[in-house]
Coordinates of C-alpha atoms in Angstrom, one line a residue:
M1302 CA 176.6 89.7 64.3
R1303 CA 175.8 90.6 60.8
S1304 CA 177.7 93.1 59.6
H1305 CA 174.9 95.1 58.5
L1306 CA 174.1 95.5 62.3
L1307 CA 177.4 96.6 63.0
S1308 CA 177.5 99.1 60.4
F1309 CA 175.2 101.2 62.4
V1310 CA 176.1 100.5 66.3
S1311 CA 176.5 104.1 67.4
A1312 CA 178.8 104.4 71.7
L1313 CA 176.4 102.9 74.2
V1314 CA 173.7 106.3 75.5
A1315 CA 175.0 107.0 79.0
L1316 CA 172.5 105.6 81.1
V1317 CA 170.4 107.9 83.9
A1318 CA 170.0 106.8 87.0
A1319 CA 166.1 106.3 87.7
Q1320 CA 164.8 107.0 91.7
T1321 CA 161.1 105.6 91.8
I1322 CA 160.2 102.5 90.7
V1323 CA 156.7 103.1 88.2
F1324 CA 154.8 100.3 88.2
P1325 CA 151.2 99.6 86.5
T1326 CA 148.6 99.8 89.0
S1327 CA 146.0 97.5 88.3
A1328 CA 146.7 94.7 86.0
P1329 CA 144.0 95.2 82.0
V1330 CA 141.9 92.4 82.6
S1331 CA 141.2 91.1 86.4
C1332 CA 143.9 88.7 86.3
P1333 CA 145.0 87.2 89.7
V1334 CA 147.7 89.2 91.3
P1335 CA 150.3 88.1 91.4
A1336 CA 150.5 85.5 88.6
I1337 CA 151.2 82.5 89.1
R1338 CA 153.6 80.3 86.1
Q1339 CA 153.1 76.8 86.4
S1340 CA 154.8 74.1 85.0
W1341 CA 154.2 72.8 81.1
L1342 CA 153.7 69.8 82.3
N1343 CA 151.2 70.8 85.8
M1344 CA 149.3 72.2 83.2
T1345 CA 145.8 70.6 81.7
A1346 CA 145.9 69.7 78.1
A1347 CA 143.1 72.7 77.3
D1348 CA 146.0 75.3 78.9
Q1349 CA 149.1 73.9 77.3
Q1350 CA 146.6 74.3 74.0
T1351 CA 145.4 77.8 75.0
Y1352 CA 149.2 78.9 75.7
L1353 CA 149.9 77.1 72.1
D1354 CA 147.3 79.0 70.1
A1355 CA 148.2 82.2 71.1
V1356 CA 152.1 82.0 70.3
G1357 CA 150.7 80.3 66.9
I1358 CA 148.7 83.9 66.7
A1359 CA 151.5 86.0 67.5
M1360 CA 153.6 84.4 65.4
D1361 CA 150.6 85.1 62.3
K1362 CA 150.5 88.9 63.9
G1363 CA 154.3 89.3 62.9
Y1364 CA 154.7 89.9 66.8
H1365 CA 157.0 86.6 67.2
F1366 CA 159.3 87.8 64.9
N1367 CA 160.1 91.1 66.5
F1368 CA 160.5 89.6 69.6
L1369 CA 163.3 87.3 67.8
Q1370 CA 165.1 90.0 66.7
I1371 CA 166.0 91.8 69.9
L1372 CA 168.9 89.5 71.2
S1373 CA 170.8 89.9 67.9
E1374 CA 170.7 93.4 67.8
S1375 CA 174.5 94.2 68.9
D1376 CA 174.1 96.7 71.7
T1377 CA 171.5 94.0 73.5
Y1378 CA 173.6 90.9 72.7
Y1379 CA 176.6 92.6 74.2
E1380 CA 174.4 93.5 77.5
Y1381 CA 172.1 90.0 77.5
Y1382 CA 175.3 87.6 77.1
S1383 CA 178.2 89.5 77.7
T1384 CA 176.9 91.2 81.1
C1385 CA 175.7 90.8 84.8
G1386 CA 172.5 92.3 83.3
W1387 CA 170.9 89.4 81.3
A1388 CA 169.1 87.7 84.3
Y1389 CA 167.3 90.8 84.8
S1390 CA 166.9 91.4 81.0
S1391 CA 165.1 88.1 81.0
R1392 CA 163.0 88.9 82.9
R1393 CA 161.8 92.0 81.1
L1394 CA 161.6 90.1 78.1
L1395 CA 159.6 87.3 79.6
L1396 CA 157.0 90.2 80.9
A1397 CA 156.5 91.7 77.9
Y1398 CA 156.0 88.4 75.7
Q1399 CA 153.6 87.7 78.3
N1400 CA 151.6 91.3 77.7
M1401 CA 152.1 90.2 74.3
L1402 CA 150.0 87.1 74.4
R1403 CA 147.6 88.2 76.6
S1404 CA 146.7 90.9 74.4
L1405 CA 145.5 88.6 71.6
G1406 CA 141.9 88.2 73.0
P1407 CA 139.7 87.4 75.9
A1408 CA 140.9 83.5 75.8
Y1409 CA 144.2 84.4 76.3
A1410 CA 143.9 87.5 79.0
C1411 CA 145.7 86.0 81.8
I1412 CA 147.9 83.4 79.9
T1413 CA 151.3 83.0 82.1
I1414 CA 154.7 81.7 80.8
P1415 CA 155.0 78.1 81.7
Y1416 CA 158.1 76.7 82.7
W1417 CA 160.0 73.7 81.8
D1418 CA 160.7 71.9 85.2
Y1419 CA 163.8 70.4 83.7
F1420 CA 164.5 69.8 87.7
A1421 CA 162.1 67.4 87.6
D1422 CA 162.7 65.8 84.7
N1423 CA 166.5 65.2 85.9
A1424 CA 165.0 63.6 89.3
Q1425 CA 163.1 61.1 86.7
I1426 CA 166.6 60.1 85.7
Q1427 CA 168.0 60.0 89.2
T1428 CA 165.5 57.0 89.8
G1429 CA 165.7 55.5 86.8
A1430 CA 162.5 56.4 86.1
C1431 CA 163.9 57.2 82.3
D1432 CA 166.8 56.8 79.7
G1433 CA 168.6 59.9 80.5
T1434 CA 168.1 61.1 76.9
L1435 CA 166.6 64.3 76.5
G1436 CA 164.4 63.5 74.2
N1437 CA 162.7 60.8 76.6
C1438 CA 163.0 62.4 80.0
S1439 CA 161.8 65.9 79.1
G1440 CA 157.9 65.4 78.4
I1441 CA 157.6 69.6 77.1
L1442 CA 159.9 68.2 74.0
S1443 CA 157.1 66.4 72.2
S1444 CA 154.3 68.4 73.9
M1445 CA 155.8 71.5 72.9
G1446 CA 156.0 70.0 68.9
G1447 CA 158.9 67.2 68.9
N1448 CA 161.9 67.7 66.3
A1449 CA 160.5 65.7 63.9
G1450 CA 161.5 66.8 60.4
A1451 CA 163.9 66.9 57.5
P1452 CA 167.6 68.5 57.7
T1453 CA 167.7 71.9 56.7
T1454 CA 169.0 75.0 56.9
L1455 CA 166.7 78.1 57.0
T1456 CA 167.9 81.6 56.9
I1457 CA 166.3 83.9 60.4
D1458 CA 166.7 87.1 60.0
G1459 CA 169.4 86.7 57.2
I1460 CA 171.4 84.5 59.6
P1461 CA 171.4 80.9 58.4
V1462 CA 170.5 78.0 61.1
S1463 CA 170.8 74.4 60.9
G1464 CA 168.4 71.8 62.4
A1465 CA 165.4 69.6 61.7
A1466 CA 162.4 71.5 59.6
T1467 CA 160.0 70.9 62.7
T1468 CA 156.4 71.8 61.4
S1469 CA 154.2 70.6 64.2
S1470 CA 151.4 73.8 65.3
P1471 CA 152.4 76.3 66.5
L1472 CA 155.2 76.2 64.0
N1473 CA 154.1 75.7 60.6
R1474 CA 153.1 79.3 61.3
F1475 CA 156.5 80.4 61.7
C1476 CA 157.9 83.6 60.0
E1477 CA 161.7 84.4 59.7
L1478 CA 161.3 87.6 58.3
Y1479 CA 158.5 89.7 58.8
N1480 CA 155.6 87.8 56.9
I1481 CA 156.8 88.7 53.8
S1482 CA 158.8 84.5 54.3
C1483 CA 157.2 82.6 56.3
S1484 CA 158.7 78.3 55.5
G1485 CA 156.0 76.8 58.4
Y1486 CA 159.1 75.2 60.3
V1487 CA 161.6 76.0 63.2
P1488 CA 164.8 73.9 62.7
R1489 CA 165.5 72.0 65.6
G1490 CA 168.1 69.6 67.3
P1491 CA 167.7 66.4 65.2
N1492 CA 169.2 63.8 68.0
W1493 CA 166.9 64.6 71.1
S1494 CA 166.4 60.9 71.2
T1495 CA 170.2 60.0 71.4
T1496 CA 171.2 63.4 73.2
S1497 CA 172.3 63.1 77.1
F1498 CA 170.4 65.5 79.2
P1499 CA 172.7 67.4 80.7
A1500 CA 174.3 67.3 84.5
G1501 CA 173.9 70.1 87.4
F1502 CA 169.9 69.9 87.8
G1503 CA 169.5 68.0 90.7
Y1504 CA 168.9 69.0 94.3
A1505 CA 172.2 69.3 95.8
T1506 CA 173.9 70.7 93.0
L1507 CA 171.4 73.5 93.0
A1508 CA 171.4 73.7 97.0
N1509 CA 175.5 73.7 97.0
M1510 CA 175.4 76.6 94.2
L1511 CA 172.8 78.7 96.2
K1512 CA 174.8 77.7 100.0
K1513 CA 177.7 79.0 98.3
A1514 CA 176.4 81.9 96.7
T1515 CA 179.3 85.3 97.4
S1516 CA 177.4 87.8 95.5
F1517 CA 175.0 88.1 92.2
Y1518 CA 177.6 87.9 90.0
S1519 CA 177.9 84.4 91.3
F1520 CA 175.2 82.7 91.8
T1521 CA 173.5 84.0 87.5
F1522 CA 176.4 83.5 86.2
G1523 CA 176.0 79.7 88.0
L1524 CA 173.2 79.4 86.1
K1525 CA 173.9 81.1 83.2
N1526 CA 176.9 78.6 82.7
G1527 CA 175.7 75.7 83.8
I1528 CA 172.0 74.9 83.4
H1529 CA 171.3 77.9 80.7
N1530 CA 174.8 77.1 78.2
S1531 CA 174.4 73.0 78.4
M1532 CA 170.5 73.3 77.9
H1533 CA 170.9 75.9 74.7
L1534 CA 173.6 73.6 73.3
A1535 CA 172.2 70.0 74.0
L1536 CA 168.7 71.2 72.5
G1537 CA 170.5 72.4 69.4
G1538 CA 169.3 74.2 66.1
V1539 CA 167.8 77.6 66.6
M1540 CA 167.9 77.0 70.9
A1541 CA 171.8 76.9 69.8
D1542 CA 171.7 79.6 68.1
A1543 CA 172.4 82.8 70.1
N1544 CA 171.3 85.7 68.3
H1545 CA 167.6 84.2 67.3
T1546 CA 167.3 81.4 69.9
M1547 CA 163.8 82.8 70.5
A1548 CA 162.8 82.0 67.5
D1549 CA 161.8 78.6 69.4
P1550 CA 158.5 78.9 71.9
L1551 CA 160.8 76.6 73.9
F1552 CA 163.2 79.5 74.9
F1553 CA 160.6 81.2 77.0
S1554 CA 160.0 78.4 79.2
Q1555 CA 163.7 77.7 79.6
H1556 CA 164.6 81.0 80.2
A1557 CA 161.6 81.2 83.3
A1558 CA 162.7 78.0 84.8
L1559 CA 166.0 80.1 84.9
D1560 CA 163.9 83.1 86.1
M1561 CA 162.4 81.2 89.1
M1562 CA 165.7 79.8 90.1
V1563 CA 166.5 83.2 89.8
Q1564 CA 164.0 84.2 92.8
V1565 CA 164.6 81.8 94.8
Y1566 CA 168.2 83.3 95.0
I1567 CA 166.5 86.8 95.8
E1568 CA 164.1 85.5 98.5
C1569 CA 166.9 83.4 99.9
Y1570 CA 169.9 86.2 99.8
F1571 CA 167.5 89.6 99.6
G1572 CA 164.5 89.0 100.7
T1573 CA 161.2 90.3 99.4
N1574 CA 159.3 93.4 99.7
R1575 CA 162.4 95.5 100.6
T1576 CA 162.9 99.6 99.6
V1577 CA 164.5 100.9 96.4
E1578 CA 166.9 102.0 98.3
K1579 CA 167.6 98.2 99.1
K1580 CA 167.4 97.2 95.7
Q1581 CA 170.1 99.9 94.1
T1582 CA 172.2 99.3 97.1
S1583 CA 172.1 95.5 97.9
P1584 CA 175.1 93.5 96.3
W1585 CA 173.1 90.6 96.6
A1586 CA 170.8 92.3 94.4
F1587 CA 172.5 93.1 91.3
S1588 CA 176.9 93.0 90.6
V1589 CA 178.6 94.7 87.8
C1590 CA 180.2 92.6 85.8
A1591 CA 182.1 92.4 81.9
P1592 CA 184.1 90.7 79.9
S1593 CA 187.1 92.1 80.7
I1594 CA 188.6 95.3 82.5
A1595 CA 188.8 97.5 80.2
E1596 CA 184.7 96.7 79.2
M1597 CA 183.5 97.8 82.8
P1598 CA 182.6 101.4 82.4
R1599 CA 180.4 99.4 79.3
A1600 CA 178.4 97.3 81.9
P1601 CA 175.5 98.2 83.3
R1602 CA 174.6 98.9 86.7
V1603 CA 171.9 98.5 88.7
T1604 CA 170.1 101.7 87.7
S1605 CA 171.0 101.6 84.3
N1606 CA 167.9 101.3 81.6
I1607 CA 168.1 98.0 80.0
T1608 CA 169.2 97.9 76.4
Q1609 CA 166.6 95.9 74.7
R1610 CA 166.5 97.6 70.6
L1611 CA 165.4 96.2 67.2
P1612 CA 164.9 97.0 63.7
Q1613 CA 162.7 99.4 63.5
S1614 CA 160.7 98.2 60.4
F1615 CA 161.6 95.5 57.1
E1616 CA 162.1 99.2 55.2
N1617 CA 163.4 101.0 57.6
Y1618 CA 166.0 98.0 58.9
T1619 CA 168.6 100.1 59.3
T1620 CA 167.0 102.3 62.1
I1621 CA 167.3 100.8 65.3
V1622 CA 165.0 102.1 68.3
D1623 CA 164.3 100.7 71.6
A1624 CA 161.7 97.9 72.1
A1625 CA 159.5 100.4 74.1
D1626 CA 159.2 103.0 70.9
H1627 CA 159.0 99.9 68.5
P1628 CA 156.0 100.6 66.0
V1629 CA 154.3 96.8 66.9
I1630 CA 155.9 95.9 70.0
G1631 CA 156.6 98.9 71.7
Q1632 CA 152.8 99.1 73.3
F1633 CA 154.2 95.7 74.8
F1634 CA 157.3 97.1 76.7
A1635 CA 155.1 100.2 77.8
S1636 CA 154.2 99.2 81.0
T1637 CA 157.2 97.3 81.9
P1638 CA 160.0 99.8 84.0
T1639 CA 163.2 100.3 82.2
A1640 CA 165.7 99.8 85.4
Y1641 CA 167.5 96.9 86.1
F1642 CA 166.9 97.6 89.8
S1643 CA 162.9 97.5 88.8
Y1644 CA 163.4 93.4 88.6
V1645 CA 165.2 92.6 91.4
D1646 CA 162.2 91.3 93.1
A1647 CA 159.1 89.6 91.1
T1648 CA 156.9 89.3 93.7
D1649 CA 156.9 93.2 94.1
M1650 CA 156.1 94.5 90.8
G1651 CA 153.1 95.8 91.4
A1652 CA 150.2 94.4 88.3
L1653 CA 153.3 93.1 86.9
S1654 CA 154.0 90.6 90.2
Y1655 CA 154.2 87.3 90.0
T1656 CA 155.1 83.5 91.7
Y1657 CA 156.2 80.5 90.3
E1658 CA 154.4 77.3 91.8
K1659 CA 157.1 75.2 92.7
N1660 CA 158.1 71.2 92.9
V1661 CA 158.4 70.4 96.6
L1662 CA 162.6 69.7 95.8
V1663 CA 162.8 73.7 94.7
S1664 CA 160.6 74.6 97.0
S1665 CA 163.0 73.0 99.5
L1666 CA 165.6 74.9 98.7
L1667 CA 164.2 77.9 100.9
A1668 CA 162.5 76.3 103.4
N1669 CA 165.7 74.8 105.2
G1670 CA 167.5 77.2 107.0
Y1671 CA 171.2 75.6 106.7
I1672 CA 170.8 76.7 102.9
C1673 CA 169.8 80.1 103.1
P1674 CA 170.8 83.0 105.4
I1675 CA 169.3 83.0 109.0
K1676 CA 167.6 86.0 108.9
V1677 CA 166.4 86.1 105.7
Y1678 CA 164.7 82.9 106.2
K1679 CA 163.2 84.1 109.1
R1680 CA 161.9 86.8 107.9
R1681 CA 160.1 85.4 104.9
R1682 CA 158.8 83.0 107.7
L1683 CA 158.8 80.4 105.4
V1684 CA 157.3 76.8 106.4
D1685 CA 159.3 73.4 105.8
D1686 CA 158.2 71.2 102.6
T1687 CA 156.6 68.9 105.5
S1688 CA 153.9 71.9 106.2
L1689 CA 150.3 71.2 105.8
T1690 CA 150.5 74.0 103.2
A1691 CA 153.0 72.2 100.7
K1692 CA 151.2 69.3 101.3
T1693 CA 148.0 70.9 100.1
A1694 CA 150.2 72.9 97.2
A1695 CA 151.8 69.5 96.1
A1696 CA 148.0 67.9 95.5
R1697 CA 147.4 69.7 92.9
W1698 CA 150.5 68.1 90.8
P1699 CA 149.4 65.1 88.6
R1700 CA 150.7 61.7 89.5
N1701 CA 153.0 61.0 86.9
S1702 CA 156.4 59.5 87.0
R1703 CA 157.6 63.1 87.7
Y1704 CA 156.2 63.2 90.4
T1705 CA 156.9 59.9 92.1
A1706 CA 160.3 61.1 91.2
V1707 CA 160.3 64.2 93.0
Q1708 CA 158.8 63.2 96.2
R1709 CA 161.4 59.9 96.7
L1710 CA 164.8 62.7 96.3
N1711 CA 162.5 64.7 98.1
K1712 CA 162.1 62.3 101.2
L1713 CA 166.2 61.0 100.3
R1714 CA 167.4 64.3 100.8
R1715 CA 168.1 64.4 104.0
Q1716 CA 169.4 60.8 104.5
F1717 CA 172.1 61.8 101.6
L1718 CA 173.5 64.5 103.1
A1719 CA 173.5 62.7 106.8
K1720 CA 175.4 60.7 104.9
A1721 CA 177.3 62.5 103.3
M1722 CA 177.8 64.6 106.7
T1723 CA 179.7 60.9 108.2
Y1724 CA 182.6 61.0 105.2
T1725 CA 183.3 65.5 106.3
S1726 CA 183.2 65.1 110.2
Y1727 CA 179.7 66.3 110.1
K1728 CA 180.9 70.1 108.8
L1729 CA 177.5 70.8 106.8
D1730 CA 179.5 72.9 103.9
A1731 CA 181.8 70.2 103.1
A1732 CA 178.6 67.3 103.5
L1733 CA 176.2 69.4 101.0
E1734 CA 179.4 69.8 98.5
L1735 CA 180.2 66.2 99.0
Y1736 CA 176.6 65.2 98.3
A1737 CA 176.6 67.7 94.9
A1738 CA 180.2 66.2 93.7
A1739 CA 178.3 62.5 94.4
E1740 CA 175.6 63.6 92.0
C1741 CA 177.5 65.2 89.5
L1742 CA 179.1 62.1 89.5
I1743 CA 175.8 60.3 88.7
A1744 CA 174.7 62.8 85.9
N1745 CA 178.3 62.8 84.3
T1746 CA 177.6 58.9 83.4
R1747 CA 176.3 60.6 80.5
T1748 CA 178.0 63.1 77.6
P1749 CA 176.7 66.0 78.3
A1750 CA 177.2 68.8 75.5
V1751 CA 180.1 71.2 76.5
A1752 CA 181.3 74.6 74.6
T1753 CA 184.7 75.2 74.9
T1754 CA 184.2 78.6 72.5
G1755 CA 182.1 81.0 71.3
I1756 CA 179.3 82.5 73.6
F1757 CA 177.4 79.2 75.3
S1758 CA 181.2 78.0 76.9
T1759 CA 182.7 79.8 80.2
K1760 CA 184.6 82.5 79.9
P1761 CA 186.9 84.6 83.0
M1762 CA 184.9 88.0 83.6
A1763 CA 185.5 91.4 85.2
I1764 CA 183.9 91.8 88.7
F1765 CA 183.5 94.9 91.4
T1766 CA 183.0 92.6 94.7
S1767 CA 182.5 93.8 98.1
A1768 CA 185.8 94.0 99.2
S1769 CA 187.4 95.8 96.0
T1770 CA 186.9 98.5 94.9
T1771 CA 188.7 98.3 91.8
P1772 CA 187.6 95.1 89.5
V1773 CA 188.8 91.5 89.6
T1774 CA 188.6 88.6 87.2
E1775 CA 186.8 85.4 88.0
T1776 CA 185.5 82.8 86.4
V1777 CA 182.4 80.6 87.3
S1778 CA 182.4 77.2 86.3
A1779 CA 179.7 75.3 85.7
P1780 CA 178.9 73.9 89.0
C1781 CA 179.7 70.3 88.1
S1782 CA 182.6 71.2 86.4
S1783 CA 183.7 73.8 89.0
P1784 CA 187.3 72.9 90.4
A1785 CA 186.3 71.8 93.7
L1786 CA 183.6 69.6 92.7
T1787 CA 186.0 68.1 89.6
L1788 CA 188.9 67.7 92.5
L1789 CA 186.1 66.2 95.1
G1790 CA 184.5 63.8 92.2
R1791 CA 187.7 61.9 92.2
S1792 CA 187.6 60.9 96.0
A1793 CA 186.8 57.9 97.1
N1794 CA 184.4 59.1 99.2
A1795 CA 182.5 60.7 96.7
F1796 CA 182.7 57.2 94.7
E1797 CA 181.3 55.8 98.2
L1798 CA 178.8 57.9 98.1
R1799 CA 176.9 58.2 95.4
D1800 CA 176.7 54.1 94.8
Y1801 CA 174.9 54.3 98.2
M1802 CA 172.8 57.0 96.9
L1803 CA 171.9 54.9 93.8
R1804 CA 171.6 51.6 95.9
F1805 CA 168.0 53.8 97.4
V1806 CA 167.0 56.2 94.4
K1807 CA 166.5 53.5 92.0
R1808 CA 164.3 50.9 94.8
T1809 CA 161.0 50.9 93.1
S1810 CA 158.1 52.6 95.3
T1811 CA 155.4 54.1 95.6
I1812 CA 155.0 57.5 96.6
T1813 CA 151.5 59.1 98.5

């Protein structure tokens, strides 16, 4: 963090527990409620362009710059990257940014943040539909501007960031210091065409992580230490710079995908439309964690207010204000609640409520009772992905290589799990873990970026558990790097299952 910010950091203000959630009772215009966030590649070309145009206008107005300042403020940075608050803090940032985009004119009034469906990208890799590199397997990267540009180092709000100077629209409207200095490019990772797509994005890997979740911490830090960190590192450029990662519009779509998975977890273990009391007290709704036991008093509680702050202005740079009080972007936070528990369920936020249009593999994580607790599963009255409802939703998806890959893996997943059962004396949990290990073996033929130090590395955390009134130290590894899967991945059974899976997934066929 910058020294000129650190010198102005004060002690963390005591946070007051809120007893009610206040949401706006109606949307500012007649937009659908709940809003539906789509996969970027499932949007029409016209809708994609509308979104990019809105981001460009946000850059012109200076709004985008103010948003990117938030994560570089020291208290915000700490709470976001080093505590269990990150998932709901990210949820609030996405909603505020979406509010901002909607304010830009009638054409943008009902815009939603599109998510990056890197789970479908991974399905393409598993079925041999692309070469396993980030640039060639993730279409969102090229359609959001690519990474063509000369090597450069750009100082963004006082911090140098290196990468390829990417000038495609809307990045050609980027300003790195308010509207005072506008380079017209964003530094992106220069090697997407040779960078391996990271591991951990497969169906079995996610299903195993969801099945084995023991708390909010265990699942959300599995996401954070796994697909979150590995994708930031693989992308490089400003996306690998924790202070100003929001400079790249890709940030919002990547974090929307993570947010979707957090909501999958919530619907699986906590349920929807629960009471405020349940949101404040359930161990499935939130965990208290910090980098060390000594720092536990500083960690946010579920009733704490989310810390999101930034400099007041260029002229008053050393005056740090809450995002809701900021003279420029405060208006976009005004309708967003402040307490963490307000963000537990994305479908229960009044006019801010939203859902995700999921591909069939992600949907199946919720539809299968063997993954989610049965009583929650029954209460939600979910349908299986073979139902008419799911088929009708799938009919809207473009028929392309991603769709074909997802449909193929969805048809094969039961077969693969059944095969894994034969190796584990038909014990379901062991079979799902073996299936995940075999999937990681397929992914690990590539060499994804892994951090051993820094904010994007895996570290032990202090946490209160349901079995202990005093904090204990735990480490949640990235799914494919966990001790259990690493050990299992060395077994003959895992290699045999991997080879069995490869024989089927890479056969060519037409999916209807």
